[in-house]
Every structure is written in C-alpha cells, then in structure tokens.
C-alpha cells in the first residue's frame, strides 16, 4: 500500500514538473503596443511626387513613446518619426534605400536660401549606426527589459525596400534631438529611385 | 501502473523529454517548387569581409557572417536556376542577377535563467543588380532564432546555435522574398524575351 502511495505521489510530482517546465513564466517582460498603421494621407506631414506618397508623423508625446517603445526616447536624445511610403503608381516600382535618407537639424533662419548665410543647413547621412538609439539606450548595466526594448526598436525601424505597384512600407526612424529644451526644426530628405532609373526622386520635409 | 517510484520518475522524465522534443520542432525548410524558381543565372557576392562580419551588441559578439557564408549559397540554389558564389560583383560576368547581401543589425533578448528561451533577430539587406549594374531590387529581410540563454558551460554552444537558427531563417525568408518579387520576375521575363 505504502509503495502504491509513494508511486502515485512521485508520478504526480513528476507530472507537475513536466507541466511547469512547459508553462511560460508569468512575468514575460514589458509589453509593447503596436503603433497603429496609418495611411500617408492620415499623417501630419505629407508630400507626393510621380505617384509616390510619403507621410510623416513624429511621435513627440512621451506617453505615446512609453506605450509603443516602453522608453522615453526624447530623454535619451531621439524622437521616433513614423514614416509611411506608398507607391500609388499602377506600373512603376520604386527603390527605397534607407542609406539615402538625409537629415539636417535645422538652423535655417527662415530668410530663404542665402549662400553667404552663416547658418547654412548641413545635411548628414542618416545611417542606422549614426542615428539609431539601439546601442545608446543601453548603459553599462544591461537589464533584461532593456534588451527587449532594443529588439522592439529594431523591429519597428523603417528598412530599405522595393515598393512594387500599389504597395507600401512603413516604420520608424529615430532622429536625434536635444535631450532637454525645445527641439530645433528637423529637415528630412527622403530619396527614392524609380526602378530602371538612375536619378532619385527627392522629397523634403521640415517639421 | 508503475512498479516503483523510480520507474514512475523515469517514465515521467522520458515523457517530458519527448514532449519537449515535440515542442521544439524542427524549422520548416520547405523550398519553393521548381516551377517557382527564378530562371536566372545568379551570382551571390560573398566576400571575406562579409563572411567575417561580427556584430557586437551589449557585451556579446554575434558571428553572423560565418554562419551566413555556410548556408547562403545552398539556400539561394532553391530560388534560382543557377547560383555561383563570387568575391566581388565584377566577378559575376556571366550572371544575369548579382545578389549582394549586407548585414544591417542584430538584437538579442536576455533572460535570467539558463534554460529560459531568448530570441535573436538579424536584419540583412539584399541589393540585386542586373547585368548592366543597375539596381532592380532592394529588400531588408528579418530572420529570427530562439534558443536557451545557456549557462557558463553551454553559453558558447547555445550562442552559436541561436545564430545558426536565425541565419537559416534569414536565408529561407530571403529566397521566399526573391521568388515573390515582381521586379525579379520582370527581369526574368526581360531576359527570356531576348533569348
């Protein structure tokens, strides 16, 4: 009788161990809300050229940043900017190369182009390494949650893509801004090449 | 049912092993059917620099280049009628499509326990040029792999495995993306019409 009881108890305990090993832990790290997909026409800033429509929506609200990225990116010196590119052409394909995106942090005086002006805007190439906060949000002490934040930032980042007719792409660019105080206007230049052409089409945005 | 607690424990552990084996199923490696293959002579640019790509992130080094060089050519053969490996794009003189891969970034989650599952995400950008050197297709593909975090004894082995899983996923998704690309199908048609 005793051996039967022992057998049953052992079986139950082993079974529980098996079940527990298959159940994921209750605490699974921070949750990241998906940024709602929006059309270019629904964005705050938009421009179009030759059937190509680009919409831009900066995410300045820190609560939104917490919600979608689980991080106050402005405090870390970045602003997430949602970009959607739509190819509304019926026949042409367009090549969006992220390496061709340029950014200039505005020092423009608003007095128009002036070759003698000392406040000439300088455009620097936006590269993932140059501007991405992926490596910068991580300090010397790497927390488990911060690695998840980093992965989420990477997955939501806008990447190079071919836009076939009637297709679109979207994602975030993380642009540098001052950590404190009012930010200067950002000048973003997006260049996209029509497949088969050599000359890129440029769309300029200031916000 | 069980003659002794030892038998019961052994049986339960065996059951657990089998269940875990079922849960960690092998990744599907289904290749596109032969009729979906791109009828193009392709050359993939795999240079020593690409193969030596190591991305350091959060005190970890991910040797993604070595893992990619081991599997890319074989994977791409599932998507094209012919694939050769070349060191530079200039070497692909016979090729109708030059495939150029470039790693974009990696990111890995961290876990507290050695047996907890972590995820590695690898981004790779493909640029495909035609014979004239004009870019016809550009795409960023995301591969991911999952494995145990590992402990002091198994960390290196587990890290190598998670990189392999992510790169295999990357290669598989790259072939799918290429075969589904209207631009590469257009290139295929253009070349077929000139034959």
XYZ file of C-alpha atoms in Angstrom:
402
model
C 0.000 0.000 0.000
C 2.811 2.330 1.010
C 4.633 1.653 -2.276
C 1.493 2.416 -4.263
C 1.054 5.745 -2.447
C 4.724 6.569 -3.000
C 4.343 5.732 -6.697
C 1.259 7.910 -7.067
C 2.908 10.840 -5.233
C 6.068 10.563 -7.324
C 4.050 10.392 -10.523
C 2.040 13.459 -9.516
C 5.157 15.431 -8.609
C 6.910 14.448 -11.833
C 3.803 15.305 -13.835
C 3.651 18.728 -12.185
C 7.317 19.299 -13.003
C 6.657 18.402 -16.632
C 3.664 20.748 -16.836
C 5.532 23.578 -15.095
C 8.501 23.211 -17.441
C 6.152 23.734 -20.397
C 4.326 26.746 -18.978
C 5.965 30.088 -19.798
C 6.817 32.290 -16.821
C 4.082 34.645 -15.684
C 6.426 37.615 -15.929
C 7.367 37.910 -19.584
C 8.895 41.371 -19.647
C 7.487 44.649 -20.879
C 4.639 44.796 -23.359
C 4.919 46.901 -26.487
C 1.791 48.217 -28.141
C 1.766 48.141 -31.921
C 1.779 51.595 -33.450
C -1.485 51.915 -35.399
C -0.832 51.650 -39.112
C -1.899 54.803 -40.883
C -2.072 55.924 -44.472
C 0.119 58.732 -45.745
C -2.985 60.910 -46.061
C -3.640 60.484 -42.330
C -0.186 61.734 -41.298
C 0.536 65.230 -40.039
C 3.031 65.915 -42.824
C 2.814 64.542 -46.338
C 4.174 65.052 -49.831
C 3.801 63.315 -53.167
C 5.641 63.070 -56.444
C 5.183 60.864 -59.528
C 2.729 58.530 -57.828
C 4.812 58.256 -54.705
C 3.174 59.483 -51.482
C 5.126 59.896 -48.237
C 3.506 60.605 -44.880
C 5.360 61.592 -41.714
C 4.112 61.527 -38.153
C 6.557 62.459 -35.369
C 5.736 60.764 -32.064
C 6.555 63.598 -29.668
C 4.183 62.663 -26.857
C 6.217 60.964 -24.145
C 3.257 58.844 -23.059
C 2.999 57.512 -26.602
C 6.731 56.796 -26.575
C 6.308 54.844 -23.342
C 3.360 52.973 -24.799
C 4.932 51.973 -28.125
C 8.599 51.721 -27.144
C 8.498 51.328 -23.357
C 11.104 54.075 -23.215
C 11.259 57.859 -23.016
C 13.266 58.280 -26.211
C 13.252 62.089 -26.100
C 15.035 61.939 -22.762
C 17.664 59.797 -24.482
C 18.040 62.321 -27.320
C 15.850 60.807 -30.018
C 12.443 61.354 -31.497
C 10.675 58.436 -33.173
C 9.260 59.531 -36.519
C 6.713 57.267 -38.203
C 7.136 57.199 -41.958
C 4.826 55.597 -44.484
C 5.707 55.432 -48.169
C 3.001 54.460 -50.645
C 3.520 53.602 -54.272
C 0.249 54.663 -55.866
C 1.593 54.177 -59.359
C -0.039 51.485 -61.431
C 3.082 50.296 -63.214
C 6.305 51.606 -61.691
C 8.349 50.122 -58.883
C 10.399 52.342 -56.554
C 13.518 51.544 -54.573
C 13.697 52.990 -51.081
C 17.251 52.815 -49.759
C 17.491 53.865 -46.121
C 21.132 54.833 -46.610
C 19.942 57.598 -48.951
C 17.859 59.312 -46.257
C 19.442 62.559 -45.126
C 18.772 64.643 -42.106
C 19.729 68.167 -41.179
C 18.956 69.586 -37.805
C 17.593 72.976 -38.810
C 19.452 76.189 -38.204
C 17.615 77.890 -41.014
C 16.716 81.498 -40.279
C 13.676 81.369 -42.495
C 15.025 84.125 -44.685
C 15.392 81.889 -47.715
C 18.456 80.483 -49.402
C 21.484 82.640 -48.851
C 24.924 81.494 -49.874
C 26.526 83.999 -47.514
C 24.465 82.993 -44.554
C 26.436 81.592 -41.653
C 23.501 79.431 -40.680
C 23.646 77.112 -43.649
C 21.956 73.825 -43.005
C 24.265 70.893 -43.119
C 22.832 67.580 -44.133
C 24.339 64.454 -42.785
C 23.616 60.976 -43.995
C 21.301 59.153 -41.695
C 22.685 55.703 -41.183
C 21.431 53.118 -38.773
C 24.685 53.286 -36.852
C 24.884 57.072 -36.848
C 21.434 57.796 -35.555
C 19.903 54.657 -34.239
C 19.381 54.681 -30.490
C 19.607 50.900 -30.390
C 23.065 50.926 -28.931
C 22.656 54.098 -26.963
C 19.768 53.209 -24.735
C 21.855 50.507 -23.208
C 24.089 51.714 -20.461
C 26.873 49.896 -18.706
C 24.324 47.894 -16.776
C 22.265 45.861 -19.193
C 18.866 44.972 -17.860
C 16.801 42.152 -19.317
C 13.968 44.569 -20.148
C 16.283 46.979 -21.954
C 17.334 44.242 -24.357
C 13.640 43.724 -25.137
C 13.228 47.478 -25.664
C 16.173 47.373 -28.051
C 14.737 44.466 -30.032
C 11.368 46.231 -30.257
C 13.055 49.386 -31.595
C 14.850 47.345 -34.244
C 11.712 45.509 -35.335
C 9.784 48.792 -35.696
C 12.544 50.585 -37.615
C 11.972 51.568 -41.246
C 14.147 49.487 -43.568
C 15.204 49.542 -47.204
C 12.590 48.067 -49.512
C 11.360 47.812 -53.074
C 7.901 49.269 -53.468
C 6.042 47.331 -56.136
C 2.997 49.000 -57.761
C 0.206 49.627 -55.228
C 2.356 48.567 -52.276
C 3.609 50.494 -49.260
C 6.100 50.317 -46.437
C 6.190 51.933 -43.032
C 8.269 52.127 -39.899
C 10.170 54.457 -37.633
C 13.314 56.471 -37.992
C 14.823 57.578 -34.691
C 16.124 61.080 -35.258
C 18.498 62.923 -32.925
C 17.080 65.822 -30.880
C 18.362 67.741 -27.848
C 17.731 65.839 -24.626
C 16.304 68.929 -22.972
C 14.721 72.160 -24.107
C 12.792 72.883 -27.266
C 13.949 70.989 -30.311
C 15.081 72.716 -33.481
C 13.236 72.059 -36.727
C 14.285 68.852 -38.431
C 14.952 68.771 -42.158
C 14.439 65.294 -43.571
C 15.201 64.426 -47.167
C 13.914 61.115 -48.487
C 15.306 59.940 -51.812
C 13.642 57.154 -53.723
C 14.688 55.819 -57.115
C 12.292 54.535 -59.717
C 13.346 51.030 -60.727
C 15.234 51.325 -64.000
C 16.115 54.991 -63.488
C 19.377 56.437 -62.238
C 18.111 59.780 -60.930
C 16.491 59.642 -57.490
C 13.279 61.457 -56.634
C 13.727 63.615 -53.531
C 11.045 64.653 -51.093
C 11.857 67.278 -48.461
C 10.179 67.670 -45.119
C 10.598 70.236 -42.372
C 8.932 69.764 -39.053
C 0.651 1.386 -13.206
C 4.240 1.885 -12.060
C 6.108 -0.793 -10.190
C 8.220 1.671 -8.204
C 8.673 5.434 -7.706
C 11.924 5.203 -9.660
C 10.084 3.733 -12.646
C 7.434 6.430 -12.334
C 10.018 9.173 -12.210
C 11.951 7.723 -15.138
C 8.777 7.393 -17.194
C 7.743 10.957 -16.411
C 11.154 12.331 -17.324
C 11.074 10.339 -20.561
C 7.628 11.759 -21.300
C 8.915 15.262 -20.555
C 11.831 14.760 -22.937
C 9.507 13.537 -25.686
C 7.096 16.448 -25.128
C 9.921 18.973 -25.223
C 11.203 17.380 -28.391
C 7.769 17.764 -29.951
C 7.518 21.376 -28.767
C 10.903 22.314 -30.175
C 10.002 21.210 -33.656
C 12.471 21.397 -36.455
C 12.228 24.565 -38.509
C 10.460 24.100 -41.777
C 12.926 24.222 -44.631
C 10.460 23.870 -47.450
C 11.927 25.217 -50.639
C 9.850 26.868 -53.339
C 8.668 24.393 -56.002
C 10.934 24.098 -59.029
C 8.451 25.902 -61.299
C 8.560 28.911 -58.952
C 12.326 29.195 -59.158
C 13.600 32.282 -60.891
C 15.005 31.255 -64.251
C 18.051 33.462 -63.796
C 21.775 32.842 -63.599
C 22.638 34.474 -60.296
C 25.918 35.317 -58.619
C 25.936 35.968 -54.903
C 28.707 38.245 -53.670
C 30.208 36.536 -50.656
C 33.494 38.229 -49.906
C 35.822 37.555 -46.963
C 34.685 40.775 -45.304
C 31.057 39.642 -45.361
C 31.978 36.218 -44.017
C 33.947 37.851 -41.209
C 31.036 40.058 -40.114
C 30.796 40.123 -36.340
C 28.264 42.390 -34.693
C 28.927 43.360 -31.110
C 25.889 44.212 -29.074
C 25.521 44.550 -25.322
C 28.802 42.791 -24.489
C 28.023 39.893 -26.805
C 29.575 39.149 -30.206
C 27.406 37.624 -32.902
C 29.439 35.977 -35.673
C 26.665 36.207 -38.226
C 28.938 36.384 -41.284
C 30.460 32.946 -40.786
C 27.051 31.356 -40.239
C 25.670 33.070 -43.359
C 28.561 32.007 -45.570
C 27.972 28.395 -44.565
C 24.342 28.348 -45.756
C 23.570 31.193 -48.173
C 24.686 29.651 -51.466
C 22.877 26.373 -50.811
C 19.735 28.252 -49.741
C 19.748 30.519 -52.795
C 20.045 27.497 -55.089
C 16.474 26.739 -54.022
C 15.347 30.026 -55.574
C 17.358 30.409 -58.781
C 18.087 28.141 -61.722
C 21.801 28.637 -61.128
C 23.845 30.290 -58.379
C 27.575 30.868 -58.202
C 29.476 32.451 -55.359
C 31.783 35.339 -56.276
C 34.140 37.538 -54.291
C 33.147 40.833 -55.957
C 30.291 41.947 -58.187
C 32.823 42.391 -61.025
C 33.453 38.632 -60.943
C 29.880 37.829 -61.881
C 30.375 38.454 -65.608
C 28.139 35.569 -66.671
C 25.452 36.396 -64.142
C 22.085 37.877 -65.073
C 21.453 38.904 -61.461
C 24.081 39.947 -58.933
C 22.918 39.368 -55.362
C 24.647 41.479 -52.714
C 23.919 40.845 -49.042
C 24.755 43.274 -46.239
C 24.074 42.846 -42.553
C 22.072 45.716 -41.074
C 21.834 44.934 -37.374
C 21.159 42.311 -34.738
C 19.332 42.386 -31.456
C 19.021 39.693 -28.832
C 16.797 39.457 -25.818
C 18.266 38.374 -22.487
C 16.826 36.006 -19.957
C 17.579 35.393 -16.312
C 17.574 31.594 -16.348
C 19.975 29.379 -18.281
C 17.080 27.326 -19.670
C 14.854 30.287 -20.490
C 14.389 30.912 -24.190
C 15.861 34.022 -25.743
C 15.329 35.433 -29.245
C 17.897 36.699 -31.713
C 16.770 38.978 -34.542
C 19.069 39.535 -37.520
C 18.399 42.061 -40.297
C 20.006 41.668 -43.707
C 19.672 43.938 -46.709
C 19.730 42.486 -50.228
C 20.584 44.547 -53.272
C 20.073 42.856 -56.623
C 21.632 44.352 -59.748
C 21.144 43.396 -63.362
C 23.920 42.748 -65.877
C 24.273 46.471 -66.571
C 24.878 47.176 -62.886
C 21.525 48.872 -62.324
C 19.753 48.114 -59.049
C 16.495 46.295 -59.740
C 15.529 45.170 -56.251
C 16.358 46.058 -52.682
C 14.862 44.413 -49.634
C 15.522 44.030 -45.935
C 14.849 40.563 -44.582
C 14.444 39.734 -40.919
C 15.486 36.365 -39.543
C 14.987 35.179 -36.019
C 16.065 32.252 -33.918
C 15.282 31.037 -30.433
C 17.425 29.068 -28.037
C 18.358 28.776 -24.380
C 20.379 31.566 -22.841
C 22.819 28.937 -21.601
C 24.995 28.838 -18.539
C 28.735 29.216 -18.007
C 29.378 25.836 -19.613
C 26.897 25.932 -22.515
C 26.778 29.652 -23.367
C 29.146 29.457 -26.367
C 27.399 26.443 -27.872
C 23.945 27.972 -27.320
C 25.070 31.284 -28.830
C 26.450 29.524 -31.917
C 23.189 27.597 -32.289
C 20.914 30.636 -31.967
C 22.970 32.425 -34.649
C 22.631 29.393 -36.922
C 18.850 29.267 -36.384
C 18.453 32.994 -37.112
C 20.656 32.865 -40.212
C 18.866 29.772 -41.569
C 15.567 31.619 -41.096
C 17.091 34.637 -42.840
C 18.244 32.546 -45.805
C 14.866 30.835 -46.094
C 12.937 34.128 -45.963
C 15.351 35.713 -48.456
C 14.592 33.017 -51.048
C 10.850 33.420 -50.490
C 11.108 37.217 -50.870
C 13.169 36.944 -54.048
C 10.858 34.402 -55.664
C 7.834 36.564 -54.813
C 9.381 39.752 -56.162
C 7.567 41.197 -59.220
C 10.737 43.130 -60.111
C 12.854 39.965 -60.320
C 10.078 38.222 -62.262
C 10.127 41.180 -64.649
C 13.892 40.801 -65.024
C 13.398 37.088 -65.701
C 10.835 37.894 -68.419
C 13.073 40.585 -69.925
C 15.948 38.142 -70.222
C 13.702 35.377 -71.552
C 12.390 37.676 -74.295
C 15.915 38.427 -75.521
C 16.895 34.756 -75.836
